[in-house]
């Protein structure tokens, strides 16, 4: 099925990339901007005002998937490249417990980050249960959020695979240097895979 465009607030860009949205009724100028910019997620004015502080940061994963061609790898860095056409995938033969960590700051840096929101853009091979962990030193990790879909029906549209998680009221997400998703249960028989791991917030030094 498709959904008719109503406004930027309800129009899901990921759904568009997967062919689940219709552009009927969309202003021509907006459609042109989306068409030109969507691959790199520029989309000025459609994303939240808080910066995606994860873009281009170092990423470490417990595993990644190498497909039939050895040059076709689902690498961890794909989740912070600003594109919904590249993705990370855990090793199919790996353990069910997987994690993907973004180093927002170097361990020795005096700068830290305050995180207000995380957006996980799952592939259909998603995670049924996972934690969002944070770290102030990149060594010790503390859970800031827990998600389980054990009692939910299976998603019927791509929108259901995009999870926006607010950490506005979570003090553990302030003054951190790293953030990770720790997967404890797969959502399908296939190893979990993420198109993008957005981290909204700000970084800076001591005040």
Coordinates of N, CA and C in Angstrom, one line a residue:
X1 N 0.8 -1.2 0.0 CA 0.0 0.0 0.0 C 0.9 1.2 0.0
X2 N 0.3 2.4 -0.3 CA 1.0 3.7 -0.2 C 0.3 4.6 0.7
X3 N 1.0 5.6 1.2 CA 0.4 6.7 1.9 C 0.5 8.0 1.2
X4 N -0.6 8.7 1.1 CA -0.6 10.0 0.4 C 0.1 11.1 1.3
X5 N 0.9 11.9 0.7 CA 1.6 13.0 1.4 C 0.6 13.9 2.1
X6 N 0.9 14.3 3.4 CA 0.0 15.2 4.1 C 0.8 16.4 4.6
X7 N 2.0 16.2 5.2 CA 2.8 17.3 5.6 C 4.2 16.7 6.0
X8 N 5.2 17.5 6.1 CA 6.6 17.0 6.4 C 6.6 16.3 7.8
X9 N 5.7 16.6 8.7 CA 5.7 16.0 10.0 C 5.3 14.6 10.0
X10 N 4.5 14.2 9.0 CA 4.0 12.8 9.0 C 4.6 12.0 7.8
X11 N 5.3 12.7 6.9 CA 5.8 12.0 5.7 C 7.1 11.3 6.1
X12 N 7.2 10.1 5.9 CA 8.4 9.3 6.4 C 9.3 9.1 5.2
X13 N 10.5 9.6 5.3 CA 11.5 9.6 4.1 C 12.0 8.2 3.9
X14 N 12.1 7.4 5.0 CA 12.5 6.0 4.8 C 11.5 5.2 4.0
X15 N 10.2 5.5 4.3 CA 9.1 4.8 3.6 C 9.2 5.1 2.1
X16 N 9.6 6.4 1.8 CA 9.7 6.8 0.4 C 10.8 6.0 -0.3
X17 N 11.9 5.8 0.4 CA 13.0 5.1 -0.2 C 12.7 3.6 -0.4
X18 N 11.8 3.1 0.4 CA 11.4 1.7 0.2 C 10.1 1.6 -0.7
X19 N 9.6 2.7 -1.2 CA 8.5 2.7 -2.1 C 7.2 2.5 -1.5
X20 N 7.1 2.9 -0.2 CA 5.8 2.7 0.5 C 5.0 4.0 0.6
X21 N 5.6 5.1 0.1 CA 4.8 6.4 0.1 C 4.5 6.9 -1.2
X22 N 3.5 7.6 -1.3 CA 3.1 8.3 -2.6 C 3.4 9.8 -2.4
X23 N 3.9 10.4 -3.5 CA 4.2 11.9 -3.5 C 3.0 12.7 -3.9
X24 N 1.8 12.0 -4.1 CA 0.6 12.8 -4.6 C 0.3 13.9 -3.6
X25 N 0.1 15.1 -4.1 CA -0.2 16.2 -3.3 C 0.9 16.9 -2.7
X26 N 2.2 16.4 -2.9 CA 3.3 17.1 -2.3 C 3.7 18.3 -3.2
X27 N 4.1 19.4 -2.5 CA 4.6 20.6 -3.3 C 5.8 20.2 -4.1
X28 N 5.8 20.7 -5.3 CA 6.9 20.3 -6.3 C 8.3 20.7 -5.7
X29 N 8.4 21.9 -5.1 CA 9.7 22.3 -4.6 C 10.2 21.3 -3.5
X30 N 9.3 20.8 -2.6 CA 9.7 19.9 -1.6 C 10.1 18.6 -2.2
X31 N 9.3 18.1 -3.1 CA 9.7 16.8 -3.8 C 11.1 16.9 -4.4
X32 N 11.3 18.0 -5.1 CA 12.6 18.2 -5.8 C 13.8 18.2 -4.8
X33 N 13.6 18.8 -3.6 CA 14.6 18.8 -2.6 C 14.8 17.4 -2.0
X34 N 13.7 16.7 -1.8 CA 13.9 15.4 -1.3 C 14.6 14.5 -2.3
X35 N 14.2 14.6 -3.6 CA 14.8 13.7 -4.6 C 16.3 14.0 -4.7
X36 N 16.7 15.3 -4.6 CA 18.1 15.7 -4.8 C 18.9 15.3 -3.5
X37 N 18.3 15.4 -2.3 CA 19.1 15.4 -1.1 C 18.9 14.1 -0.3
X38 N 17.9 13.3 -0.6 CA 17.6 12.2 0.3 C 18.7 11.2 0.5
X39 N 19.5 10.9 -0.5 CA 20.6 9.9 -0.3 C 21.5 10.4 0.7
X40 N 21.7 11.7 0.9 CA 22.7 12.1 1.9 C 22.0 12.7 3.2
X41 N 20.7 12.6 3.2 CA 19.9 13.0 4.4 C 20.2 14.5 4.7
X42 N 20.3 15.3 3.7 CA 20.5 16.8 4.0 C 19.1 17.3 4.5
X43 N 18.1 17.3 3.7 CA 16.8 17.6 4.1 C 16.6 18.7 5.1
X44 N 17.1 19.8 4.7 CA 17.1 21.0 5.6 C 15.6 21.3 5.9
X45 N 15.3 21.5 7.2 CA 14.0 21.9 7.6 C 13.1 20.7 7.9
X46 N 13.5 19.5 7.5 CA 12.6 18.4 7.8 C 13.1 17.5 9.0
X47 N 14.4 17.7 9.4 CA 15.0 17.0 10.5 C 14.9 17.8 11.7
X48 N 14.9 17.2 12.9 CA 14.9 18.0 14.1 C 16.1 19.0 14.2
X49 N 15.9 20.0 15.0 CA 16.9 21.1 15.0 C 18.2 20.6 15.7
X50 N 18.1 19.6 16.6 CA 19.3 19.1 17.3 C 20.2 18.3 16.3
X51 N 21.5 18.6 16.3 CA 22.4 18.0 15.4 C 22.6 16.5 15.5
X52 N 22.8 15.8 14.4 CA 23.1 14.4 14.5 C 24.6 14.3 14.8
X53 N 24.9 14.1 16.0 CA 26.3 14.2 16.4 C 27.1 12.9 16.2
X54 N 26.4 11.9 15.6 CA 27.0 10.6 15.3 C 27.7 10.6 13.9
X55 N 27.3 11.5 13.1 CA 27.8 11.5 11.7 C 29.3 11.4 11.6
X56 N 29.8 10.4 10.9 CA 31.3 10.3 10.7 C 32.1 9.8 11.9
X57 N 31.5 9.5 13.0 CA 32.2 9.1 14.2 C 32.7 7.7 14.1
X58 N 33.7 7.3 14.9 CA 34.1 5.9 14.9 C 33.1 4.9 15.4
X59 N 32.9 3.8 14.8 CA 31.9 2.8 15.2 C 32.6 1.5 15.4
X60 N 32.2 0.8 16.4 CA 32.8 -0.5 16.8 C 31.6 -1.5 16.9
X61 N 31.7 -2.7 16.3 CA 30.7 -3.7 16.4 C 31.2 -5.0 16.8
X62 N 30.4 -5.8 17.4 CA 30.8 -7.2 17.8 C 31.0 -8.1 16.6
X63 N 30.4 -7.7 15.5 CA 30.6 -8.5 14.3 C 30.0 -7.7 13.1
X64 N 30.4 -8.1 11.9 CA 29.7 -7.5 10.7 C 29.6 -8.6 9.6
X65 N 28.8 -8.4 8.7 CA 28.5 -9.4 7.7 C 29.3 -9.3 6.4
X66 N 29.9 -10.3 5.9 CA 30.5 -10.4 4.6 C 29.6 -11.2 3.7
X67 N 29.1 -10.6 2.6 CA 28.2 -11.3 1.8 C 29.0 -12.2 0.7
X68 N 28.2 -12.6 -0.3 CA 28.8 -13.5 -1.3 C 30.1 -13.0 -1.9
X69 N 30.1 -11.7 -2.2 CA 31.3 -11.1 -2.7 C 32.1 -10.5 -1.5
X70 N 33.4 -10.8 -1.4 CA 34.1 -10.4 -0.2 C 34.2 -8.8 -0.2
X71 N 33.9 -8.2 -1.3 CA 33.9 -6.7 -1.3 C 32.6 -6.2 -0.9
X72 N 31.6 -7.0 -0.7 CA 30.3 -6.6 -0.3 C 30.1 -6.9 1.2
X73 N 30.5 -5.9 2.0 CA 30.5 -6.0 3.4 C 29.5 -5.0 4.1
X74 N 28.8 -5.5 5.1 CA 27.8 -4.6 5.8 C 28.5 -4.0 7.0
X75 N 29.3 -3.0 6.8 CA 30.3 -2.5 7.8 C 29.6 -1.6 8.8
X76 N 30.2 -1.6 10.0 CA 29.7 -0.7 11.1 C 29.6 0.8 10.7
X77 N 30.6 1.3 10.0 CA 30.6 2.7 9.7 C 29.4 3.1 8.8
X78 N 28.7 2.2 8.2 CA 27.6 2.5 7.4 C 26.4 3.2 8.2
X79 N 26.4 3.0 9.5 CA 25.3 3.5 10.2 C 25.5 5.0 10.6
X80 N 26.7 5.5 10.3 CA 26.9 7.0 10.6 C 27.4 7.7 9.4
X81 N 27.0 7.2 8.2 CA 27.4 7.9 6.9 C 26.3 8.8 6.4
X82 N 25.2 8.9 7.0 CA 24.1 9.8 6.6 C 23.4 9.3 5.4
X83 N 23.4 8.0 5.1 CA 22.7 7.5 3.9 C 21.9 6.3 4.3
X84 N 20.7 6.3 3.8 CA 19.8 5.1 4.0 C 19.9 4.1 2.9
X85 N 21.0 4.2 2.1 CA 21.2 3.1 1.1 C 22.4 2.2 1.5
X86 N 23.0 2.5 2.6 CA 24.1 1.6 3.1 C 23.7 1.2 4.5
X87 N 24.2 0.0 4.9 CA 23.8 -0.5 6.3 C 24.8 -1.4 6.9
X88 N 24.7 -1.6 8.2 CA 25.5 -2.6 8.9 C 24.6 -3.8 9.1
X89 N 25.3 -5.0 9.1 CA 24.6 -6.2 9.4 C 25.4 -7.1 10.3
X90 N 24.9 -7.6 11.3 CA 25.6 -8.5 12.2 C 25.9 -9.8 11.4
X91 N 26.9 -10.5 11.8 CA 27.3 -11.8 11.2 C 26.2 -12.8 11.4
X92 N 25.8 -13.4 10.3 CA 24.7 -14.4 10.4 C 25.1 -15.6 11.3
X93 N 26.4 -15.9 11.3 CA 26.9 -17.1 12.1 C 27.3 -16.7 13.5
X94 N 27.1 -15.4 13.9 CA 27.6 -14.9 15.2 C 26.6 -15.2 16.3
X95 N 27.0 -14.8 17.5 CA 26.1 -15.0 18.6 C 24.9 -14.2 18.5
X96 N 23.8 -14.5 19.2 CA 22.6 -13.8 19.2 C 22.8 -12.4 19.9
X97 N 23.7 -12.3 20.8 CA 24.0 -11.1 21.5 C 25.0 -10.2 20.6
X98 N 24.5 -9.1 20.2 CA 25.4 -8.2 19.4 C 25.3 -6.8 19.9
X99 N 26.4 -6.0 19.6 CA 26.4 -4.6 20.0 C 27.1 -3.8 19.0
X100 N 26.6 -2.5 18.9 CA 27.2 -1.6 17.9 C 27.4 -0.3 18.7
X101 N 28.6 0.1 18.8 CA 28.9 1.3 19.7 C 29.5 2.4 18.9
X102 N 29.0 3.6 19.1 CA 29.6 4.9 18.5 C 30.4 5.6 19.5
X103 N 31.6 5.9 19.2 CA 32.5 6.7 20.0 C 32.3 8.2 19.6
X104 N 31.5 8.9 20.4 CA 31.2 10.3 20.1 C 32.4 11.2 20.4
X105 N 33.2 10.8 21.4 CA 34.4 11.5 21.8 C 35.5 10.5 22.1
X106 N 36.8 11.0 22.0 CA 37.9 10.1 22.4 C 37.9 10.0 23.9
X107 N 38.4 8.8 24.4 CA 38.4 8.6 25.8 C 39.2 9.6 26.6
X108 N 40.3 10.1 26.0 CA 41.1 11.0 26.7 C 40.6 12.5 26.6
X109 N 39.6 12.7 25.8 CA 39.1 14.1 25.6 C 38.4 14.6 26.8
X110 N 38.5 15.9 27.1 CA 37.8 16.5 28.2 C 36.4 16.9 27.7
X111 N 36.1 16.8 26.4 CA 34.8 17.1 25.9 C 33.9 16.0 26.1
X112 N 32.6 16.3 26.2 CA 31.6 15.2 26.4 C 30.3 15.6 25.6
X113 N 29.4 14.8 25.5 CA 28.1 15.0 24.7 C 26.9 14.8 25.6
X114 N 25.9 15.6 25.3 CA 24.6 15.4 25.9 C 23.6 14.9 24.8
X115 N 23.0 13.8 25.0 CA 22.2 13.1 24.0 C 20.7 13.2 24.4
X116 N 19.9 13.7 23.5 CA 18.5 13.9 23.8 C 17.6 12.9 23.0
X117 N 18.1 12.4 21.9 CA 17.2 11.4 21.2 C 18.1 10.5 20.3
X118 N 17.7 9.3 20.2 CA 18.3 8.3 19.3 C 17.3 7.8 18.3
X119 N 17.7 7.7 17.0 CA 16.8 7.2 16.0 C 17.5 6.0 15.4
X120 N 16.9 4.8 15.5 CA 17.4 3.6 14.9 C 16.6 3.3 13.7
X121 N 17.2 3.2 12.5 CA 16.6 2.9 11.3 C 16.9 1.4 10.9
X122 N 16.0 0.5 11.4 CA 16.3 -0.9 11.2 C 15.9 -1.4 9.8
X123 N 16.7 -2.3 9.3 CA 16.3 -3.0 8.1 C 15.2 -4.0 8.6
X124 N 14.5 -4.7 7.6 CA 13.5 -5.6 8.0 C 14.0 -6.7 9.0
X125 N 15.3 -7.0 8.8 CA 16.0 -7.9 9.8 C 16.3 -7.0 11.0
X126 N 15.4 -6.9 11.9 CA 15.5 -6.0 13.0 C 15.8 -6.7 14.3
X127 N 15.8 -6.0 15.4 CA 16.0 -6.6 16.7 C 14.7 -6.5 17.5
X128 N 14.3 -7.6 18.1 CA 13.1 -7.7 18.9 C 13.3 -7.1 20.3
X129 N 14.5 -7.2 20.8 CA 14.8 -6.7 22.2 C 16.2 -6.1 22.2
X130 N 16.4 -4.9 22.7 CA 17.7 -4.3 22.8 C 17.7 -3.2 23.8
X131 N 18.9 -2.8 24.2 CA 19.2 -1.8 25.1 C 19.9 -0.6 24.4
X132 N 19.7 0.6 24.9 CA 20.6 1.7 24.5 C 21.5 2.0 25.7
X133 N 22.8 1.7 25.6 CA 23.7 1.9 26.7 C 24.5 3.2 26.4
X134 N 25.0 3.8 27.5 CA 25.9 5.0 27.4 C 27.1 4.8 28.2
X135 N 28.1 5.6 27.8 CA 29.4 5.5 28.6 C 30.1 6.8 28.7
X136 N 30.7 7.1 29.9 CA 31.4 8.3 30.1 C 32.9 8.1 29.8
X137 N 33.3 6.9 29.7 CA 34.8 6.7 29.5 C 35.1 5.6 28.4
X138 N 34.1 5.1 27.7 CA 34.2 4.1 26.6 C 34.7 2.8 27.2
X139 N 34.6 2.6 28.5 CA 35.0 1.3 29.1 C 33.8 0.7 29.8
X140 N 33.2 1.5 30.7 CA 32.0 1.1 31.4 C 30.7 1.6 30.7
X141 N 29.8 0.7 30.5 CA 28.5 1.0 29.8 C 27.3 0.8 30.8
X142 N 26.4 1.8 30.8 CA 25.2 1.7 31.6 C 24.0 1.8 30.7
X143 N 23.0 1.0 31.0 CA 21.7 1.0 30.2 C 20.9 2.3 30.5
X144 N 20.6 3.0 29.4 CA 19.7 4.2 29.5 C 18.3 4.0 29.0
X145 N 18.1 2.9 28.3 CA 16.8 2.6 27.7 C 16.8 1.1 27.4
X146 N 15.6 0.5 27.5 CA 15.4 -0.9 27.2 C 14.1 -1.0 26.3
X147 N 14.3 -1.8 25.2 CA 13.1 -2.0 24.3 C 12.9 -3.5 24.1
X148 N 11.6 -3.9 24.2 CA 11.3 -5.2 23.9 C 10.0 -5.2 23.0
X149 N 10.0 -6.0 22.0 CA 8.8 -6.1 21.2 C 8.2 -7.5 21.3
X150 N 8.5 -8.2 22.3 CA 8.1 -9.6 22.5 C 6.6 -9.8 22.4
X151 N 5.9 -8.8 22.8 CA 4.4 -8.9 22.9 C 3.7 -8.2 21.8
X152 N 4.5 -7.6 20.9 CA 3.9 -6.8 19.8 C 3.7 -7.6 18.5
X153 N 2.7 -7.2 17.7 CA 2.6 -7.8 16.4 C 3.7 -7.5 15.5
X154 N 4.0 -8.3 14.5 CA 5.0 -8.0 13.6 C 4.7 -6.7 12.8
X155 N 5.7 -5.8 12.6 CA 5.4 -4.6 11.8 C 4.9 -4.9 10.4
X156 N 4.0 -4.0 9.9 CA 3.4 -4.2 8.6 C 3.9 -3.2 7.6
X157 N 4.7 -2.2 8.1 CA 5.2 -1.2 7.2 C 6.6 -0.8 7.7
X158 N 7.4 -0.2 6.7 CA 8.7 0.2 7.1 C 8.8 1.2 8.2
X159 N 7.8 2.0 8.4 CA 7.8 3.0 9.4 C 8.0 2.3 10.8
X160 N 7.4 1.1 11.0 CA 7.5 0.4 12.2 C 9.0 0.0 12.6
X161 N 9.8 0.0 11.6 CA 11.2 -0.4 11.8 C 12.1 0.8 12.2
X162 N 11.5 2.0 12.2 CA 12.3 3.2 12.6 C 11.9 3.6 14.0
X163 N 12.8 3.5 14.9 CA 12.5 3.7 16.3 C 13.1 5.0 16.8
X164 N 12.3 6.0 17.2 CA 12.8 7.2 17.8 C 12.7 7.1 19.3
X165 N 13.8 7.3 20.0 CA 13.9 7.1 21.4 C 14.3 8.4 22.1
X166 N 13.4 8.9 22.9 CA 13.7 10.1 23.6 C 14.5 9.8 24.9
X167 N 15.6 10.6 25.1 CA 16.4 10.5 26.3 C 16.4 11.8 27.0
X168 N 15.4 12.7 26.7 CA 15.3 14.0 27.3 C 15.4 13.9 28.8
X169 N 14.7 13.0 29.4 CA 14.6 12.9 30.9 C 15.5 11.8 31.5
X170 N 16.6 11.5 30.7 CA 17.5 10.4 31.2 C 18.8 11.1 31.6
X171 N 19.1 11.3 32.9 CA 20.4 11.9 33.3 C 21.6 11.2 32.9
X172 N 21.5 9.8 32.7 CA 22.6 9.1 32.3 C 23.1 9.5 30.9
X173 N 22.3 10.1 30.1 CA 22.6 10.5 28.7 C 23.3 11.8 28.6
X174 N 23.6 12.4 29.8 CA 24.3 13.7 29.8 C 25.8 13.5 30.2
X175 N 26.7 14.2 29.5 CA 28.1 14.1 29.8 C 28.8 12.8 29.4
X176 N 28.4 12.3 28.2 CA 28.8 10.9 27.8 C 29.8 11.1 26.6
X177 N 30.6 10.0 26.4 CA 31.5 9.9 25.3 C 31.2 8.8 24.3
X178 N 30.3 7.9 24.7 CA 29.9 6.8 23.8 C 28.4 6.4 24.0
X179 N 27.9 5.8 22.9 CA 26.5 5.3 23.0 C 26.4 4.1 22.1
X180 N 25.7 3.1 22.5 CA 25.6 1.9 21.8 C 24.2 1.2 21.8
X181 N 23.9 0.4 20.8 CA 22.8 -0.4 20.9 C 23.3 -1.8 21.2
X182 N 22.7 -2.5 22.2 CA 23.1 -3.8 22.6 C 21.9 -4.7 22.4
X183 N 22.0 -5.6 21.4 CA 20.9 -6.4 20.9 C 20.9 -7.7 21.8
X184 N 19.8 -8.1 22.3 CA 19.6 -9.3 23.1 C 18.7 -10.3 22.5
X185 N 17.9 -9.9 21.5 CA 17.0 -10.8 20.8 C 16.8 -10.4 19.4
X186 N 17.0 -11.3 18.4 CA 16.7 -11.0 17.0 C 15.2 -10.9 16.8
X187 N 14.8 -10.1 15.8 CA 13.4 -10.0 15.4 C 13.0 -10.9 14.3
X188 N 14.0 -11.5 13.6 CA 13.7 -12.4 12.5 C 14.8 -13.5 12.6
X189 N 14.7 -14.4 11.6 CA 15.8 -15.5 11.5 C 17.1 -14.9 11.0
X190 N 17.0 -13.7 10.4 CA 18.2 -13.1 9.9 C 18.9 -12.2 10.9
X191 N 20.2 -12.1 10.8 CA 21.0 -11.3 11.7 C 20.5 -9.8 11.7
X192 N 20.4 -9.1 12.8 CA 19.9 -7.7 12.8 C 20.8 -6.8 11.9
X193 N 20.1 -5.8 11.4 CA 20.8 -4.9 10.4 C 20.2 -3.5 10.6
X194 N 21.1 -2.5 10.6 CA 20.7 -1.1 10.8 C 21.2 -0.3 9.6
X195 N 20.2 0.5 9.0 CA 20.6 1.5 8.0 C 21.3 2.7 8.5
X196 N 20.8 3.2 9.7 CA 21.4 4.4 10.2 C 21.1 4.4 11.7
X197 N 22.1 5.0 12.5 CA 22.0 5.1 13.9 C 22.2 6.6 14.2
X198 N 21.1 7.3 14.3 CA 21.2 8.8 14.5 C 21.2 9.1 16.0
X199 N 22.1 10.0 16.4 CA 22.2 10.5 17.8 C 22.0 12.0 17.8
X200 N 20.9 12.4 18.3 CA 20.6 13.9 18.4 C 21.1 14.5 19.7
X201 N 21.8 15.5 19.6 CA 22.3 16.2 20.9 C 23.3 17.2 20.6
X202 N 24.2 17.5 21.5 CA 25.3 18.5 21.4 C 26.5 18.0 22.2
X203 N 27.7 18.5 21.7 CA 28.9 18.2 22.3 C 29.7 19.4 22.6
X204 N 30.6 19.4 23.7 CA 31.4 20.5 24.0 C 32.2 20.2 25.2
X205 N 33.0 21.2 25.6 CA 33.9 21.1 26.7 C 33.3 21.5 28.0
X206 N 34.1 21.4 29.1 CA 33.5 21.8 30.4 C 33.2 23.3 30.4
X207 N 32.1 23.7 31.1 CA 31.7 25.1 31.2 C 32.4 25.7 32.4

